[in-house]
Structure formats: C-alpha cells, structure tokens
PDB file of C-alpha atoms in Angstrom:
ATOM      1  CA  UNK A   1      -2.314  19.324  11.048  1.00  0.00           C
ATOM      2  CA  UNK A   2      -6.054  19.706  11.178  1.00  0.00           C
ATOM      3  CA  UNK A   3      -7.949  17.468   8.752  1.00  0.00           C
ATOM      4  CA  UNK A   4     -10.715  19.213   6.834  1.00  0.00           C
ATOM      5  CA  UNK A   5     -11.922  16.112   5.015  1.00  0.00           C
ATOM      6  CA  UNK A   6     -11.127  12.384   4.821  1.00  0.00           C
ATOM      7  CA  UNK A   7     -12.607   9.504   2.896  1.00  0.00           C
ATOM      8  CA  UNK A   8     -11.492   5.980   2.073  1.00  0.00           C
ATOM      9  CA  UNK A   9     -12.048   3.949  -1.072  1.00  0.00           C
ATOM     10  CA  UNK A  10     -11.628   0.175  -1.029  1.00  0.00           C
ATOM     11  CA  UNK A  11     -10.076  -1.051  -4.288  1.00  0.00           C
ATOM     12  CA  UNK A  12     -10.347  -4.694  -5.314  1.00  0.00           C
ATOM     13  CA  UNK A  13      -7.647  -6.564  -7.178  1.00  0.00           C
ATOM     14  CA  UNK A  14      -8.337  -7.138 -10.889  1.00  0.00           C
ATOM     15  CA  UNK A  15     -11.640  -5.216 -10.744  1.00  0.00           C
ATOM     16  CA  UNK A  16     -11.135  -3.531 -14.108  1.00  0.00           C
ATOM     17  CA  UNK A  17     -14.834  -2.677 -14.457  1.00  0.00           C
ATOM     18  CA  UNK A  18     -14.625  -0.373 -11.407  1.00  0.00           C
ATOM     19  CA  UNK A  19     -11.173   1.034 -12.139  1.00  0.00           C
ATOM     20  CA  UNK A  20     -11.257   4.826 -12.127  1.00  0.00           C
ATOM     21  CA  UNK A  21     -14.340   5.247  -9.916  1.00  0.00           C
ATOM     22  CA  UNK A  22     -12.383   6.279  -6.823  1.00  0.00           C
ATOM     23  CA  UNK A  23     -10.255   8.787  -8.722  1.00  0.00           C
ATOM     24  CA  UNK A  24     -13.359  10.263 -10.403  1.00  0.00           C
ATOM     25  CA  UNK A  25     -14.980  10.693  -6.982  1.00  0.00           C
ATOM     26  CA  UNK A  26     -11.790  12.262  -5.598  1.00  0.00           C
ATOM     27  CA  UNK A  27     -11.835  14.809  -8.423  1.00  0.00           C
ATOM     28  CA  UNK A  28     -15.522  15.579  -7.799  1.00  0.00           C
ATOM     29  CA  UNK A  29     -15.014  15.996  -4.042  1.00  0.00           C
ATOM     30  CA  UNK A  30     -11.987  18.242  -4.468  1.00  0.00           C
ATOM     31  CA  UNK A  31     -13.931  20.447  -6.894  1.00  0.00           C
ATOM     32  CA  UNK A  32     -16.698  20.725  -4.276  1.00  0.00           C
ATOM     33  CA  UNK A  33     -14.067  21.787  -1.727  1.00  0.00           C
ATOM     34  CA  UNK A  34     -12.855  24.533  -4.061  1.00  0.00           C
ATOM     35  CA  UNK A  35      -9.624  22.905  -5.241  1.00  0.00           C
ATOM     36  CA  UNK A  36      -9.067  23.769  -8.858  1.00  0.00           C
ATOM     37  CA  UNK A  37      -6.633  24.349 -11.663  1.00  0.00           C
ATOM     38  CA  UNK A  38      -3.218  22.769 -11.646  1.00  0.00           C
ATOM     39  CA  UNK A  39      -3.637  21.086  -8.245  1.00  0.00           C
ATOM     40  CA  UNK A  40      -6.873  19.379  -9.306  1.00  0.00           C
ATOM     41  CA  UNK A  41      -5.254  18.150 -12.525  1.00  0.00           C
ATOM     42  CA  UNK A  42      -2.177  16.761 -10.756  1.00  0.00           C
ATOM     43  CA  UNK A  43      -4.206  15.046  -8.016  1.00  0.00           C
ATOM     44  CA  UNK A  44      -6.510  13.569 -10.675  1.00  0.00           C
ATOM     45  CA  UNK A  45      -3.603  12.101 -12.643  1.00  0.00           C
ATOM     46  CA  UNK A  46      -1.892  10.690  -9.550  1.00  0.00           C
ATOM     47  CA  UNK A  47      -5.087   9.261  -8.025  1.00  0.00           C
ATOM     48  CA  UNK A  48      -5.980   7.498 -11.280  1.00  0.00           C
ATOM     49  CA  UNK A  49      -2.467   6.049 -11.610  1.00  0.00           C
ATOM     50  CA  UNK A  50      -2.367   4.799  -8.022  1.00  0.00           C
ATOM     51  CA  UNK A  51      -5.893   3.381  -8.227  1.00  0.00           C
ATOM     52  CA  UNK A  52      -4.967   1.460 -11.384  1.00  0.00           C
ATOM     53  CA  UNK A  53      -1.823   0.162  -9.687  1.00  0.00           C
ATOM     54  CA  UNK A  54      -4.009  -1.210  -6.883  1.00  0.00           C
ATOM     55  CA  UNK A  55      -6.255  -2.936  -9.429  1.00  0.00           C
ATOM     56  CA  UNK A  56      -3.440  -4.284 -11.622  1.00  0.00           C
ATOM     57  CA  UNK A  57      -0.630  -5.153  -9.225  1.00  0.00           C
ATOM     58  CA  UNK A  58      -2.004  -5.655  -5.719  1.00  0.00           C
ATOM     59  CA  UNK A  59      -4.110  -8.211  -3.930  1.00  0.00           C
ATOM     60  CA  UNK A  60      -6.477  -5.369  -3.032  1.00  0.00           C
ATOM     61  CA  UNK A  61      -6.150  -2.301  -0.899  1.00  0.00           C
ATOM     62  CA  UNK A  62      -7.451   1.103   0.001  1.00  0.00           C
ATOM     63  CA  UNK A  63      -7.022   4.603  -1.379  1.00  0.00           C
ATOM     64  CA  UNK A  64      -7.460   7.410   1.159  1.00  0.00           C
ATOM     65  CA  UNK A  65      -8.010  11.090   0.429  1.00  0.00           C
ATOM     66  CA  UNK A  66      -7.172  13.553   3.205  1.00  0.00           C
ATOM     67  CA  UNK A  67      -7.541  17.316   2.808  1.00  0.00           C
ATOM     68  CA  UNK A  68      -5.681  19.669   5.128  1.00  0.00           C
ATOM     69  CA  UNK A  69      -5.692  23.472   4.963  1.00  0.00           C
ATOM     70  CA  UNK A  70      -2.248  23.436   3.344  1.00  0.00           C
ATOM     71  CA  UNK A  71      -2.309  20.258   1.222  1.00  0.00           C
ATOM     72  CA  UNK A  72      -4.184  17.373  -0.314  1.00  0.00           C
ATOM     73  CA  UNK A  73      -2.839  13.959   0.606  1.00  0.00           C
ATOM     74  CA  UNK A  74      -3.399  10.613  -1.116  1.00  0.00           C
ATOM     75  CA  UNK A  75      -2.455   7.392   0.647  1.00  0.00           C
ATOM     76  CA  UNK A  76      -2.551   4.059  -1.143  1.00  0.00           C
ATOM     77  CA  UNK A  77      -2.077   0.952   0.989  1.00  0.00           C
ATOM     78  CA  UNK A  78      -2.289  -2.577  -0.368  1.00  0.00           C
ATOM     79  CA  UNK A  79      -1.962  -6.070   1.013  1.00  0.00           C
ATOM     80  CA  UNK A  80       0.696  -7.327  -1.361  1.00  0.00           C
ATOM     81  CA  UNK A  81       2.582  -8.689  -3.125  1.00  0.00           C
ATOM     82  CA  UNK A  82       5.075  -5.854  -2.621  1.00  0.00           C
ATOM     83  CA  UNK A  83       7.703  -4.514  -5.010  1.00  0.00           C
ATOM     84  CA  UNK A  84      11.011  -6.413  -5.063  1.00  0.00           C
ATOM     85  CA  UNK A  85      13.053  -3.639  -6.728  1.00  0.00           C
ATOM     86  CA  UNK A  86      11.783  -0.083  -6.139  1.00  0.00           C
ATOM     87  CA  UNK A  87      14.445   1.590  -8.282  1.00  0.00           C
ATOM     88  CA  UNK A  88      13.490  -0.600 -11.243  1.00  0.00           C
ATOM     89  CA  UNK A  89       9.765  -0.024 -10.616  1.00  0.00           C
ATOM     90  CA  UNK A  90      10.314   3.747 -10.732  1.00  0.00           C
ATOM     91  CA  UNK A  91      11.764   3.561 -14.269  1.00  0.00           C
ATOM     92  CA  UNK A  92       9.478   4.785 -17.036  1.00  0.00           C
ATOM     93  CA  UNK A  93       8.285   1.896 -19.182  1.00  0.00           C
ATOM     94  CA  UNK A  94       9.053  -0.883 -16.699  1.00  0.00           C
ATOM     95  CA  UNK A  95       5.989  -2.922 -15.776  1.00  0.00           C
ATOM     96  CA  UNK A  96       4.968  -6.246 -14.291  1.00  0.00           C
ATOM     97  CA  UNK A  97       1.384  -5.946 -15.572  1.00  0.00           C
ATOM     98  CA  UNK A  98      -0.177  -9.233 -16.592  1.00  0.00           C
ATOM     99  CA  UNK A  99      -1.576 -10.044 -20.046  1.00  0.00           C
ATOM    100  CA  UNK A 100      -5.146  -9.194 -19.008  1.00  0.00           C
ATOM    101  CA  UNK A 101      -4.154  -5.671 -17.920  1.00  0.00           C
ATOM    102  CA  UNK A 102      -2.099  -5.145 -21.070  1.00  0.00           C
ATOM    103  CA  UNK A 103      -4.954  -6.368 -23.297  1.00  0.00           C
ATOM    104  CA  UNK A 104      -7.147  -3.666 -21.720  1.00  0.00           C
ATOM    105  CA  UNK A 105      -4.564  -0.970 -22.471  1.00  0.00           C
ATOM    106  CA  UNK A 106      -3.046  -0.752 -18.988  1.00  0.00           C
ATOM    107  CA  UNK A 107       0.416  -1.566 -17.698  1.00  0.00           C
ATOM    108  CA  UNK A 108       2.575   0.786 -19.750  1.00  0.00           C
ATOM    109  CA  UNK A 109       4.972   1.306 -16.862  1.00  0.00           C
ATOM    110  CA  UNK A 110       4.179   4.990 -16.332  1.00  0.00           C
ATOM    111  CA  UNK A 111       2.159   4.764 -13.099  1.00  0.00           C
ATOM    112  CA  UNK A 112       4.827   5.323 -10.445  1.00  0.00           C
ATOM    113  CA  UNK A 113       6.802   7.871 -12.518  1.00  0.00           C
ATOM    114  CA  UNK A 114       3.588   9.829 -13.198  1.00  0.00           C
ATOM    115  CA  UNK A 115       2.671   9.797  -9.503  1.00  0.00           C
ATOM    116  CA  UNK A 116       6.095  11.098  -8.497  1.00  0.00           C
ATOM    117  CA  UNK A 117       6.107  13.730 -11.263  1.00  0.00           C
ATOM    118  CA  UNK A 118       2.682  15.105 -10.272  1.00  0.00           C
ATOM    119  CA  UNK A 119       3.066  15.089  -6.482  1.00  0.00           C
ATOM    120  CA  UNK A 120       4.911  17.718  -4.454  1.00  0.00           C
ATOM    121  CA  UNK A 121       5.672  15.046  -1.848  1.00  0.00           C
ATOM    122  CA  UNK A 122       6.139  11.378  -2.744  1.00  0.00           C
ATOM    123  CA  UNK A 123       7.016   8.442  -0.512  1.00  0.00           C
ATOM    124  CA  UNK A 124       6.832   4.757  -1.329  1.00  0.00           C
ATOM    125  CA  UNK A 125       7.398   1.939   1.135  1.00  0.00           C
ATOM    126  CA  UNK A 126       7.194  -1.684   0.033  1.00  0.00           C
ATOM    127  CA  UNK A 127       7.925  -5.062   1.530  1.00  0.00           C
ATOM    128  CA  UNK A 128       7.764  -8.216  -0.572  1.00  0.00           C
ATOM    129  CA  UNK A 129       5.007 -10.513   0.649  1.00  0.00           C
ATOM    130  CA  UNK A 130       3.474  -7.754   2.783  1.00  0.00           C
ATOM    131  CA  UNK A 131       2.462  -4.825   0.592  1.00  0.00           C
ATOM    132  CA  UNK A 132       3.101  -1.302  -0.577  1.00  0.00           C
ATOM    133  CA  UNK A 133       2.140   2.088   0.836  1.00  0.00           C
ATOM    134  CA  UNK A 134       2.399   5.191  -1.323  1.00  0.00           C
ATOM    135  CA  UNK A 135       1.880   8.618   0.241  1.00  0.00           C
ATOM    136  CA  UNK A 136       1.583  11.679  -1.982  1.00  0.00           C
ATOM    137  CA  UNK A 137       1.142  15.309  -0.990  1.00  0.00           C
ATOM    138  CA  UNK A 138      -0.067  18.173  -3.169  1.00  0.00           C
ATOM    139  CA  UNK A 139       0.581  21.609  -1.682  1.00  0.00           C
ATOM    140  CA  UNK A 140      -2.309  24.050  -1.789  1.00  0.00           C
ATOM    141  CA  UNK A 141      -1.720  27.754  -2.465  1.00  0.00           C
ATOM    142  CA  UNK A 142      -1.638  29.855   0.703  1.00  0.00           C
TER     143      UNK A 142
END
C-alpha cells in the first residue's frame, strides 16, 4: 500500500496537561486531507481514547497516523507495562486508572471498547513488562 501521509506523535506518561493535543492535530490534518463525516468522527474518538490510554496507563509511547488511499491507520505503541488480561481490559467499565487520572475525570474503562467500536480494523498486542501495540484501521470510501 502506498502511504499518502505519515506523522508520529510522542506521548509522555502522566502528561495530563498535553493530553488530547495529538488527537486534535490528527483531526486537523485529516480535515486538510479531505477526510470528513463519519470517518473523521470515528478516527477522532479512537485517537483521543488511545492517546489518553498512553498518558494514563503506559510508561510513554508514540501515536502514529498513516493515511493510505483506501484507509486511515492509527498505531499506538508504548513501552509498558503491558496488559495482563486482554479479555478483561476489553470489558466496558473495567479500568486500572490510578487515583490521579480518576480525579481528572479519566479512567472510566471505555477506552479500548470505544476504540474497537469505532475502528473497522482493530488489533491489540500486549506483553507484560514490555508494552502494548494497538493498530486501528478506518476504511475510506472508494
């Protein structure tokens, strides 16, 4: 597949003051590329959720936006701590968010379910002590 556009966003752990900046830029860039409507909304929701997961649950990582002629792809890769039980983590309402995140209104346990619900393609790979990679695809109209 030929890439039309790619950009990376470093995301720091526990950087609540910057949370949402990458997803706002992703939305702006996709609008500039002519992506609109339902696709833009779904990518915006998923990118915000995955960015917040990097801030809340990881030791830091990177969010990558790749645009192909046929789809938008988001890749989130972090450096740990990994998810011990993926099936439990995918349940709505289940969260390991700390008290700081919860006091700021985050950590409701809807991040992974919302990502999966909004993406046309969803893959999550996690290894405890190593990290988690989430790849989401959003099919563009042909």
